[in-house]
Short mmCIF file of C-alpha atoms and ligand atoms in Angstrom, two decimals:
data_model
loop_
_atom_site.label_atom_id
_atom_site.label_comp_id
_atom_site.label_asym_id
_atom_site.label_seq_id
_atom_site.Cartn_x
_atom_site.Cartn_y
_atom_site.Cartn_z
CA UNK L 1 0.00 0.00 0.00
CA UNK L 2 1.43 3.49 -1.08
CA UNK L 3 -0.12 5.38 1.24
CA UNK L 4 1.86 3.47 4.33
CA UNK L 5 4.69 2.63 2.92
CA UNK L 6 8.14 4.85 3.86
CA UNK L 7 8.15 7.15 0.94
CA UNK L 8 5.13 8.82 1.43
CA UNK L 9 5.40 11.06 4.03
CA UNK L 10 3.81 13.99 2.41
CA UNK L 11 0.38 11.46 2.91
CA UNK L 12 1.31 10.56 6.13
CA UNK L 13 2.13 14.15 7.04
CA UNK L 14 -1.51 15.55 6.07
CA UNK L 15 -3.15 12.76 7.47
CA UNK L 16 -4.51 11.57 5.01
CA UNK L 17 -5.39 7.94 6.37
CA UNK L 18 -8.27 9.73 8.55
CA UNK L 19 -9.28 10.72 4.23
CA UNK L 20 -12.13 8.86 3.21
CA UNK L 21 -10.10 5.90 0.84
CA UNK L 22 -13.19 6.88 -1.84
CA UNK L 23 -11.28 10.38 -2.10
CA UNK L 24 -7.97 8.92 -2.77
CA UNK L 25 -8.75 6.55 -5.14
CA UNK L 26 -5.86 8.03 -8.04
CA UNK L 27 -6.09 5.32 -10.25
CA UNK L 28 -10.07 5.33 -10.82
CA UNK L 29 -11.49 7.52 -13.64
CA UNK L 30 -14.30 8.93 -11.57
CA UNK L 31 -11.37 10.33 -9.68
CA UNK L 32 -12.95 13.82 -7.76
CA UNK L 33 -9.89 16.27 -7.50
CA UNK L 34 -12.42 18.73 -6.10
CA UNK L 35 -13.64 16.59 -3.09
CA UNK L 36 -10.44 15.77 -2.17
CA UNK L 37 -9.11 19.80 -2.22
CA UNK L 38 -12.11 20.51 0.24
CA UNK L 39 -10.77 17.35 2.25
CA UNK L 40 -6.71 18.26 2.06
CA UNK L 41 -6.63 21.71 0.91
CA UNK L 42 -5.73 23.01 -2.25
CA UNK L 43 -1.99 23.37 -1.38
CA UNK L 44 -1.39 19.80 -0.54
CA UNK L 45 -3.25 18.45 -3.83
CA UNK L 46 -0.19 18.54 -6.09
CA UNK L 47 1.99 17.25 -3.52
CA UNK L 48 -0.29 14.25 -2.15
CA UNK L 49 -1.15 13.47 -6.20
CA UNK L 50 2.58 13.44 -7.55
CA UNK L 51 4.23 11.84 -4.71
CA UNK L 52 1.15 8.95 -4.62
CA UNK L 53 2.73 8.55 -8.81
CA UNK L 54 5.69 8.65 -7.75
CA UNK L 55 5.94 6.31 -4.81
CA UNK L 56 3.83 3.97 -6.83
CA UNK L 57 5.47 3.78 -9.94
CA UNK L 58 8.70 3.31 -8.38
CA UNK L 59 10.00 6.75 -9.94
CA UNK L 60 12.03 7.47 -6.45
CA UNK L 61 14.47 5.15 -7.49
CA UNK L 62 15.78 8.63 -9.59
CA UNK L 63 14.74 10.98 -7.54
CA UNK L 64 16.01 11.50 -4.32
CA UNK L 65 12.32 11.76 -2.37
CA UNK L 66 13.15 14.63 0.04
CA UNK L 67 14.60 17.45 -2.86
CA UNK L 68 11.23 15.92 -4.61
CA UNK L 69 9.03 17.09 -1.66
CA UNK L 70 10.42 20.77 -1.30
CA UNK L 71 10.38 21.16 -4.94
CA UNK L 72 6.75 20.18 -5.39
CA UNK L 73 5.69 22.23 -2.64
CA UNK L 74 7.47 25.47 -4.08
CA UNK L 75 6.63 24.29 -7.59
CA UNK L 76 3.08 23.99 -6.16
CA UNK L 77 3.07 27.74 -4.32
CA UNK L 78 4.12 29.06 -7.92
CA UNK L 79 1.05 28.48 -9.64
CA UNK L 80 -0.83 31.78 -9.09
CA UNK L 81 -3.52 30.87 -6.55
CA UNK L 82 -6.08 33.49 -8.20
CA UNK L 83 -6.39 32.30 -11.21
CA UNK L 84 -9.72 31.01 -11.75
CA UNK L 85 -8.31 28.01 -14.14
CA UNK L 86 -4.49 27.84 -14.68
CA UNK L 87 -3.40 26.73 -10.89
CA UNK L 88 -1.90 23.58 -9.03
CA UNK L 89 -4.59 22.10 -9.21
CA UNK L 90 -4.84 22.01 -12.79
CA UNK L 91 -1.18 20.52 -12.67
CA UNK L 92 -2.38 17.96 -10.22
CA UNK L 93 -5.49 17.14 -12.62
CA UNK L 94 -2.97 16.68 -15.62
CA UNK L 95 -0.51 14.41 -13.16
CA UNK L 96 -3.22 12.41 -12.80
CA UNK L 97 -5.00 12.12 -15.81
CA UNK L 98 -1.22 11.23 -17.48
CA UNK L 99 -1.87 7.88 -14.53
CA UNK L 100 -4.93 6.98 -15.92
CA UNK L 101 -3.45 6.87 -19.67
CA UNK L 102 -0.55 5.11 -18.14
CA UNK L 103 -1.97 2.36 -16.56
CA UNK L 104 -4.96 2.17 -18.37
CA UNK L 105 -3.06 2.63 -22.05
CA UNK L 106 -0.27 0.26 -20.65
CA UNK L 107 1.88 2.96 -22.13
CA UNK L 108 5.37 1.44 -20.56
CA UNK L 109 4.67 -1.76 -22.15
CA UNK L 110 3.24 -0.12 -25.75
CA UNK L 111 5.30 2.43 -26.34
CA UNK L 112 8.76 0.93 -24.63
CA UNK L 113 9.16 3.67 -22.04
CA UNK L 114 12.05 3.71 -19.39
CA UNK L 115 11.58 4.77 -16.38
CA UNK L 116 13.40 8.01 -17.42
CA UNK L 117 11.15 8.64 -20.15
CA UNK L 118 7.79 8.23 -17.24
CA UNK L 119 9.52 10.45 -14.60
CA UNK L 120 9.76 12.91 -17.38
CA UNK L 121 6.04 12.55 -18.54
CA UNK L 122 5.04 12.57 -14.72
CA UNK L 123 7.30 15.97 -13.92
CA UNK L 124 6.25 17.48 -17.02
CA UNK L 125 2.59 17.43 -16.05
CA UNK L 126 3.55 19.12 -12.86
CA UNK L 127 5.51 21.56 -13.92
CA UNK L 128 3.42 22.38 -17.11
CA UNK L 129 1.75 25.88 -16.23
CA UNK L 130 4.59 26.55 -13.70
CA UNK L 131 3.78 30.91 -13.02
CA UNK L 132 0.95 31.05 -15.66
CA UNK L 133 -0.05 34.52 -15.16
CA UNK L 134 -4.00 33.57 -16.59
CA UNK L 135 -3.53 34.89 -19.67
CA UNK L 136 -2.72 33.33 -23.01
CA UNK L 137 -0.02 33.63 -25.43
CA UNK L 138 -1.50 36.11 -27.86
CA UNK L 139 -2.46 38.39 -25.03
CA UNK L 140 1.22 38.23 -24.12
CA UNK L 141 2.69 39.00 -27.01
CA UNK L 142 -0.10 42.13 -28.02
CA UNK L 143 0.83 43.53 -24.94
CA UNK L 144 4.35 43.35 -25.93
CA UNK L 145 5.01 41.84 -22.10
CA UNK L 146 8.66 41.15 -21.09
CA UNK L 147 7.94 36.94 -21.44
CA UNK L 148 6.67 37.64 -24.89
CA UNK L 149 10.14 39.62 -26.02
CA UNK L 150 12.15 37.23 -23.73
CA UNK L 151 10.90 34.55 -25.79
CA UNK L 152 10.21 36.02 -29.24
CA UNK L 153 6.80 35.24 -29.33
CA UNK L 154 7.37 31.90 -29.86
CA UNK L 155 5.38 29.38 -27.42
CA UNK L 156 6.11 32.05 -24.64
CA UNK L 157 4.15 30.64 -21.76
CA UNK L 158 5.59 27.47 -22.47
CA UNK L 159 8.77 28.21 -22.83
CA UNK L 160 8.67 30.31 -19.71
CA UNK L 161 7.04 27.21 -17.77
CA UNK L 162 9.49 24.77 -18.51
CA UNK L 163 12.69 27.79 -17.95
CA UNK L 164 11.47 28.96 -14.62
CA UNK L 165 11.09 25.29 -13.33
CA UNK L 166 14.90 24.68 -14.18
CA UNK L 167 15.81 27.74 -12.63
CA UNK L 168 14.60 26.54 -9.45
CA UNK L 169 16.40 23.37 -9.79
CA UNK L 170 19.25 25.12 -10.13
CA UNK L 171 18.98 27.56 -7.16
CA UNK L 172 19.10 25.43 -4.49
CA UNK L 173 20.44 21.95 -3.53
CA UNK L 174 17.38 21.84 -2.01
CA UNK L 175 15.06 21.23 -5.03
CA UNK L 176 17.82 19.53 -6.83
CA UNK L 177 15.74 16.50 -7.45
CA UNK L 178 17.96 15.42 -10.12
CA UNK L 179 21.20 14.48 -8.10
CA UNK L 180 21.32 11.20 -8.12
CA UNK L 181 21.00 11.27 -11.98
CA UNK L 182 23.90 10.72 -14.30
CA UNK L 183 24.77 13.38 -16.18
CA UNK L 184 23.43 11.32 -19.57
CA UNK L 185 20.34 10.43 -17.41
CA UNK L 186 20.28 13.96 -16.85
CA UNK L 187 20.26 15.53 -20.29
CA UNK L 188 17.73 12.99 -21.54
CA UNK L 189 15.76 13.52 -19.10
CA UNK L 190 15.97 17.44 -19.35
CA UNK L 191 15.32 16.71 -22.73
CA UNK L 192 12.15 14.86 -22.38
CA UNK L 193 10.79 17.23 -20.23
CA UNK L 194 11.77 20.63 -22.42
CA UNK L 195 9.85 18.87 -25.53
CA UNK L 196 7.03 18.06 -23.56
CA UNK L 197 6.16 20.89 -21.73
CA UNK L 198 6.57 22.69 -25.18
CA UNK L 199 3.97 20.07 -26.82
CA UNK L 200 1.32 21.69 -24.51
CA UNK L 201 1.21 24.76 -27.11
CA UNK L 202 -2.31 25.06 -28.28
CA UNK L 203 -1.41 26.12 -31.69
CA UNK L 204 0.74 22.37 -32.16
CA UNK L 205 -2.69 20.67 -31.34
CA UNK L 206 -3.44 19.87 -35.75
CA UNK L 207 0.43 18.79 -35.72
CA UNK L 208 -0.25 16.45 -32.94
CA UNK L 209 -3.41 15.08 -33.88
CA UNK L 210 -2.12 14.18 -37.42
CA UNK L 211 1.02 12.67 -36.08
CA UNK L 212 -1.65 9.67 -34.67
CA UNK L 213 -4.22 10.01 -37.22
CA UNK L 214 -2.01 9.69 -40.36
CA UNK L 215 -0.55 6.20 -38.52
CA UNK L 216 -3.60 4.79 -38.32
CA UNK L 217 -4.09 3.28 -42.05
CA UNK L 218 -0.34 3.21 -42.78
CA UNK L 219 0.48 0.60 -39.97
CA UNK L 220 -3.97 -0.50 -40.54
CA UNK L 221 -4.10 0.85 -36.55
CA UNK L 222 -7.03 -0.43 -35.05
CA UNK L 223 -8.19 -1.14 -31.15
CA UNK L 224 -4.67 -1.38 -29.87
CA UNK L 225 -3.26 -3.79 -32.85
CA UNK L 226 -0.45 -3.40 -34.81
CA UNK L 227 0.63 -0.32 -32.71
CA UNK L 228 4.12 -2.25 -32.46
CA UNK L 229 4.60 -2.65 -36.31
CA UNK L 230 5.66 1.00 -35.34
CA UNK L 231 8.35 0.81 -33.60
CA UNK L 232 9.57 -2.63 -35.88
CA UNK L 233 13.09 -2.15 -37.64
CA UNK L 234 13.91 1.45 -36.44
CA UNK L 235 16.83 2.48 -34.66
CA UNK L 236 17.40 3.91 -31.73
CA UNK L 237 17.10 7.60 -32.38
CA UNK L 238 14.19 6.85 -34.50
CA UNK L 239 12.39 5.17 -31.73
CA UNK L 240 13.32 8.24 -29.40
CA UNK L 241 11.38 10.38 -31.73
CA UNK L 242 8.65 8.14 -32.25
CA UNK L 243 7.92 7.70 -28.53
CA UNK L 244 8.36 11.49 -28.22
CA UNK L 245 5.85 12.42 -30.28
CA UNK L 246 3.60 9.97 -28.84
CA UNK L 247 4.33 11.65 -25.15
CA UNK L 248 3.55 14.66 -26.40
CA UNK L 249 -0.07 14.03 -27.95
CA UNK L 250 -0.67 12.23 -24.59
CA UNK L 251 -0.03 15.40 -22.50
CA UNK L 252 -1.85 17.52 -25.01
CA UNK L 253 -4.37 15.01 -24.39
CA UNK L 254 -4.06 15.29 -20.43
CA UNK L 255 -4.09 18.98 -21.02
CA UNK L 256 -7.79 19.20 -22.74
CA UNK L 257 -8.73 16.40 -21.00
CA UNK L 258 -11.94 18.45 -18.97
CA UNK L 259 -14.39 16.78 -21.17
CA UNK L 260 -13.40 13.44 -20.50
CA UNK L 261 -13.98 13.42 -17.01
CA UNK L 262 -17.01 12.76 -15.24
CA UNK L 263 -19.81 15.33 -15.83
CA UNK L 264 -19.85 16.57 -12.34
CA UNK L 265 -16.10 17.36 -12.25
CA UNK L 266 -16.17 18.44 -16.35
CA UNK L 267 -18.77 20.75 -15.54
CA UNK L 268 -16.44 22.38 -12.31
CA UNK L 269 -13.44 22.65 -14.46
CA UNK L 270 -15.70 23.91 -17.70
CA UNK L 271 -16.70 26.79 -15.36
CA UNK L 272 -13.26 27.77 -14.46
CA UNK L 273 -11.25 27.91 -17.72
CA UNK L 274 -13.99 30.39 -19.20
CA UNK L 275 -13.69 32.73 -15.69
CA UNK L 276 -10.61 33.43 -16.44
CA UNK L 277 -11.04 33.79 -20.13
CA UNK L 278 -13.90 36.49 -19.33
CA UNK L 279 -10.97 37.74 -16.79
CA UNK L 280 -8.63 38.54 -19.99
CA UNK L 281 -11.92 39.60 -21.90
CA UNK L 282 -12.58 42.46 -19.23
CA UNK L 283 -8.62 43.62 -19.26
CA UNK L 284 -9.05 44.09 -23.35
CA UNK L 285 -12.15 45.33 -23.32
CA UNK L 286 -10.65 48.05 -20.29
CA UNK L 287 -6.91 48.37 -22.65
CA UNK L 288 -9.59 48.98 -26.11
CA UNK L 289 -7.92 45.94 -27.09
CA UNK L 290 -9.94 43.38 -29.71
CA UNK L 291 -11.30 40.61 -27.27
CA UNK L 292 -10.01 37.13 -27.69
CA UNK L 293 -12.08 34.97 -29.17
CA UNK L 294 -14.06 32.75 -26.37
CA UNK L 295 -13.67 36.10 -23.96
CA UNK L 296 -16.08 38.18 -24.00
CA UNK L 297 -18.54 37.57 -21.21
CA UNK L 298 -21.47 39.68 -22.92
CA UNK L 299 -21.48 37.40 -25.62
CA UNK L 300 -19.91 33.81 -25.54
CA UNK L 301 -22.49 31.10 -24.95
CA UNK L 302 -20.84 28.76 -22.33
CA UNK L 303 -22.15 25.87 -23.91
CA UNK L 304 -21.25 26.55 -27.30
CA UNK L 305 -17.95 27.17 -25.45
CA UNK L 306 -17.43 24.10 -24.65
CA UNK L 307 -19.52 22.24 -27.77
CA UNK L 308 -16.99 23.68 -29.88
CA UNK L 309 -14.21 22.85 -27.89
CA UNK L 310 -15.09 19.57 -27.72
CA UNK L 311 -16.32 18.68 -31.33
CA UNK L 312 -13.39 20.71 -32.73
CA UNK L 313 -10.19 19.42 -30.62
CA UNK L 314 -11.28 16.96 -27.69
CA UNK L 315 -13.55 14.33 -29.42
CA UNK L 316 -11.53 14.11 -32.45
CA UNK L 317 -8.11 13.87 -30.40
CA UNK L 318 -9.69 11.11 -28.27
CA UNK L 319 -10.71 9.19 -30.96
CA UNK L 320 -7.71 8.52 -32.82
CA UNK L 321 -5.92 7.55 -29.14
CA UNK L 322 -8.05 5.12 -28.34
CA UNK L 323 -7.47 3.41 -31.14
CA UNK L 324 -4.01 2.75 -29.98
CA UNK L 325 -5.11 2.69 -26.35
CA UNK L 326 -8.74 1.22 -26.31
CA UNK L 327 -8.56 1.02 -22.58
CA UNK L 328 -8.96 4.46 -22.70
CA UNK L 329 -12.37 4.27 -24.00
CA UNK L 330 -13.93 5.84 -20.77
CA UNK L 331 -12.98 9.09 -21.98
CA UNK L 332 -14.87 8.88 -25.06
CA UNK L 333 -17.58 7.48 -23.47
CA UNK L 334 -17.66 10.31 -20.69
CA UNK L 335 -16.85 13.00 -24.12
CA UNK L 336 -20.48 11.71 -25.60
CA UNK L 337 -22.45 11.88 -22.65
CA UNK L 338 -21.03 15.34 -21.96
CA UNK L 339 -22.18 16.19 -25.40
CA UNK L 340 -25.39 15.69 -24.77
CA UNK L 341 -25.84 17.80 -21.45
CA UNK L 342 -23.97 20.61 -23.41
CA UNK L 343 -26.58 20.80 -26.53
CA UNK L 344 -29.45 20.39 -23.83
CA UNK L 345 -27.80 23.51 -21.60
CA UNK L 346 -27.32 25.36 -25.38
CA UNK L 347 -31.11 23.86 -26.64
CA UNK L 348 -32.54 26.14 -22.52
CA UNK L 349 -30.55 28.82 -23.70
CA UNK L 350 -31.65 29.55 -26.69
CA UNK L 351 -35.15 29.46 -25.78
CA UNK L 352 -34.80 31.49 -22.68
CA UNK L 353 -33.19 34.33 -25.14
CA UNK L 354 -36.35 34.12 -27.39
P1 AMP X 1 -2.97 25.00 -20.99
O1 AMP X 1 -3.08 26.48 -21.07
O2 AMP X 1 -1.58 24.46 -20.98
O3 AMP X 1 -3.76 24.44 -19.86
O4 AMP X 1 -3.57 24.48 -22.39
C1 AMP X 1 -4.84 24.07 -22.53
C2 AMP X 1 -5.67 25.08 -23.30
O5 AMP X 1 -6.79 24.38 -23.81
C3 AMP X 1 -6.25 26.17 -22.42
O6 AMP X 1 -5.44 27.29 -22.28
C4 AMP X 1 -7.52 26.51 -23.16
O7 AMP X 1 -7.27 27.38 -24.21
C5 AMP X 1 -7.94 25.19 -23.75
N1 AMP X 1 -8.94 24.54 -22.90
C6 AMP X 1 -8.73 23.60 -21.95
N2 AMP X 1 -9.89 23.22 -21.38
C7 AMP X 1 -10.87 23.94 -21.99
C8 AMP X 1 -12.28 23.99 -21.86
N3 AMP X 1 -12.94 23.23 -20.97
N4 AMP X 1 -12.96 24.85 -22.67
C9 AMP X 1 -12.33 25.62 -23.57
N5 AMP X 1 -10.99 25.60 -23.75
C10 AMP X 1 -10.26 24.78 -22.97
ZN1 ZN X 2 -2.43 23.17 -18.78
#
C-alpha cells in the first residue's frame, strides 16, 4: 500500500489515512480532484497526487524523495492561486490524468518507455503551467510583455514554464531533485521534459493530432493492434522520436482532458477555464484591445464554449488515441455523454433568449 509505505510522508504528514479511501482513489477515472481539495486543501493536492505517482510507480528510485518534496511544494506555491483556471490544481489534474493513460493505455509496455522517459512525462505534467499569469499567449505578445520579447513570441508561456522550473532546480540543492541522476540520465531527461512541456502549445494541437491520425491506415491501426509494427526495424534515435511524439499528444491530451472526465467534475473545471477567459476579456475590453475569441462575457455562450471545444479538438483527439489505447475508451464514453448535457444547456438557452 502506497499510502503506508516509507516514501510517502507527504500522505502521512496531512493525514490523510483519517481521508475517506473513496477520495484517494488516483487510479479510478471517476477520480474527484475537487472533493479531495475541500478534504486536504488546495496546497497539498499537487503534492499528495505526484508523490502517490511517484511512490507507486517506483520513480524514487531517480529521484532523491526529500529534494522531490520541497520542490513540489514550491513548484506547487508558484502556480498563481487566483487564477480562476491555470493553478496547481490544474497541474495535479494533468498528473493524474497522465496515470490513468498510463496504466490504463499500458503505455510502458506499448510504447517501450524507461523509467526516465515516465519520470519525465510525470514531472512534465507538474511543472506544465509553472507561473501562468491567466492569460494566453496572444495576449502576451499584443501587450508586448517582457515573457513575450524574452521569448520572441514563440510558445512564450511554455517556454517560460518549462525555464522557470529549471531555474529553481538550479537555485538550491534543495530542489535539486535530479542528483542522483547521471549526467546522460540527466540531459535525456531534461530533454524529455523541455519537448514536452513545449507540446502543450495550443497552436501544435493539428500537428499532434495528425502525427496519430495519419498512422492509423499506414500501420492498418485499429483497437490497440499493430501499434508495435511501429516501432519494428527502427533504430534507436528513430524510436526516441517516435515515442516522443507519442508523449507529447498524450499530455496535449491530459491537457484538454476536462471533457473526458465525469460530468460533475467536467462541468467544475468547464466553469473555471472560461472565468478566467472572461478575466482577460474584461482587461481588453478596459486596454480597447480586440477581445479574444471565447472572452467576452457579454457574448460567448458557455455551452457553445465548450460544444466547440469539444467537437473541434477533444472528441476528435480522443478518438484517434483510443485506437491505440482502447482502454482508454472511458474518456470517449464520458466526451459523448457530456455532449449531450452541453446541446441540452445550449437547446434552454436559446429558448430562454427568445
Ligand atoms: P494550458 O493552457 O496548458 O492548460 O492548455 C490548454 C488550453 O486548452 C487552455 O489554455 C484553453 O485554451 C484550452 N482549454 C482547456 N480546457 C478547456 C475547456 N474546458 N474549454 C475551452 N478551452 C479549454
Ligand atoms: Zn495546462
Amino acid at each position: 500500500n502506497v499510502f503506508t509505505s516509507s516514501s510517502s510522508n507527504i500522505i502521512k504528514r496531512n493525514n490523510i489515512n483519517t481521508v475517506n479511501e473513496e477520495l484517494l482513489n488516483f487510479e479510478s477515472t471517476e477520480f474527484n480532484i475537487f472533493k479531495l481539495e475541500d478534504k486536504i486543501g488546495a496546497e497539498n493536492i499537487l503534492p499528495t497526487v505526484s508523490s502517490y505517482v511517484f511512490a507507486s510507480l517506483g520513480l524514487f528510485s531517480l529521484i532523491n524523495y526529500t529534494k522531490f518534496e520541497n520542490f513540489v511544494y514550491k513548484i506547487a506555491k508558484g502556480y498563481i492561486r487566483s487564477n480562476p483556471y491555470h493553478t496547481d490544481l490544474h497541474a495535479a489534474d494533468m498528473v493524474q490524468t497522465s496515470l490513468l493513460f498510463v496504466l490504463y493505455g499500458e503505455l510502458k509496455k506499448v510504447l517501450g518507455l524507461s523509467t526516465i522517459d515516465i519520470t519525465s512525462l510525470f514531472l512534465s505534467g507538474i511543472i506544465h503551467d509553472y507561473k501562468h499569469p491567466g492569460l494566453t499567449n496572444n495576449y502576451l505578445i499584443l501587450t508586448k510583455n517582457e515573457i513575450a520579447i524574452r521569448y520572441n513570441d514563440q510558445s512564450v508561456l511554455e517556454n517560460y514554464h518549462v525555464a522557470e522550473s529549471f531555474k529553481l532546480i538550479n537555485s538550491s540543492k534543495d530542489y535539486d531533485i535530479f542528483e542522483l541522476l547521471s549526467a546522460d540520465d540527466f540531459k535525456l531527461m531534461r530533454k524529455r521534459v523541455i519537448e514536452c512541456v513545449l507540446a502543450t502549445d495550443m497552436t501544435l494541437h493539428n500537428k499532434e493530432y495528425h502525427f496519430l491520425k495519419m498512422r492509423i491506415p499506414t500501420f492498418n491501426i485499429s483497437k490497440g493492434e499493430n501499434v508495435d509494427k511501429i516501432f519494428e526495424n527502427v533504430d534507436n534515435v528513430t524510436k526516441y522520436n517516435i515515442q516522443q511524439e507519442f508523449l507529447n499528444v498524450l499530455i496535449h491530451a491530459a491537457d484538454v482532458s476536462n471533457p473526458t472526465k465525469p460530468l460533475e467534475i467536467y462541468k467544475i473545471w468547464a466553469k473555471k477555464v472560461v472565468d478566467e477567459f472572461f478575466l482577460q476579456g474584461d482587461k481588453e475590453r478596459s486596454q480597447g484591445m480586440k477581445i479574444s475569441f471565447l472572452c467576452d462575457r457579454n457574448t460567448v455562450s458557455f455551452p457553445q464554449s465548450q460544444l466547440g471545444f469539444i467537437e473541434g479538438i477533444v472528441l476528435p483527439l480522443y478518438n484517434v488515441i483510443v485506437e491505440y489505447f482502447p482502454n482508454i475508451g472511458y474518456s470517449v464514453s464520458n466526451i459523448n455523454g457530456n455532449i449531450e448535457y452541453f446541446k441540452k444547456l445550449k437547446e434552454e438557452e436559446e429558448k430562454n433568449k427568445k
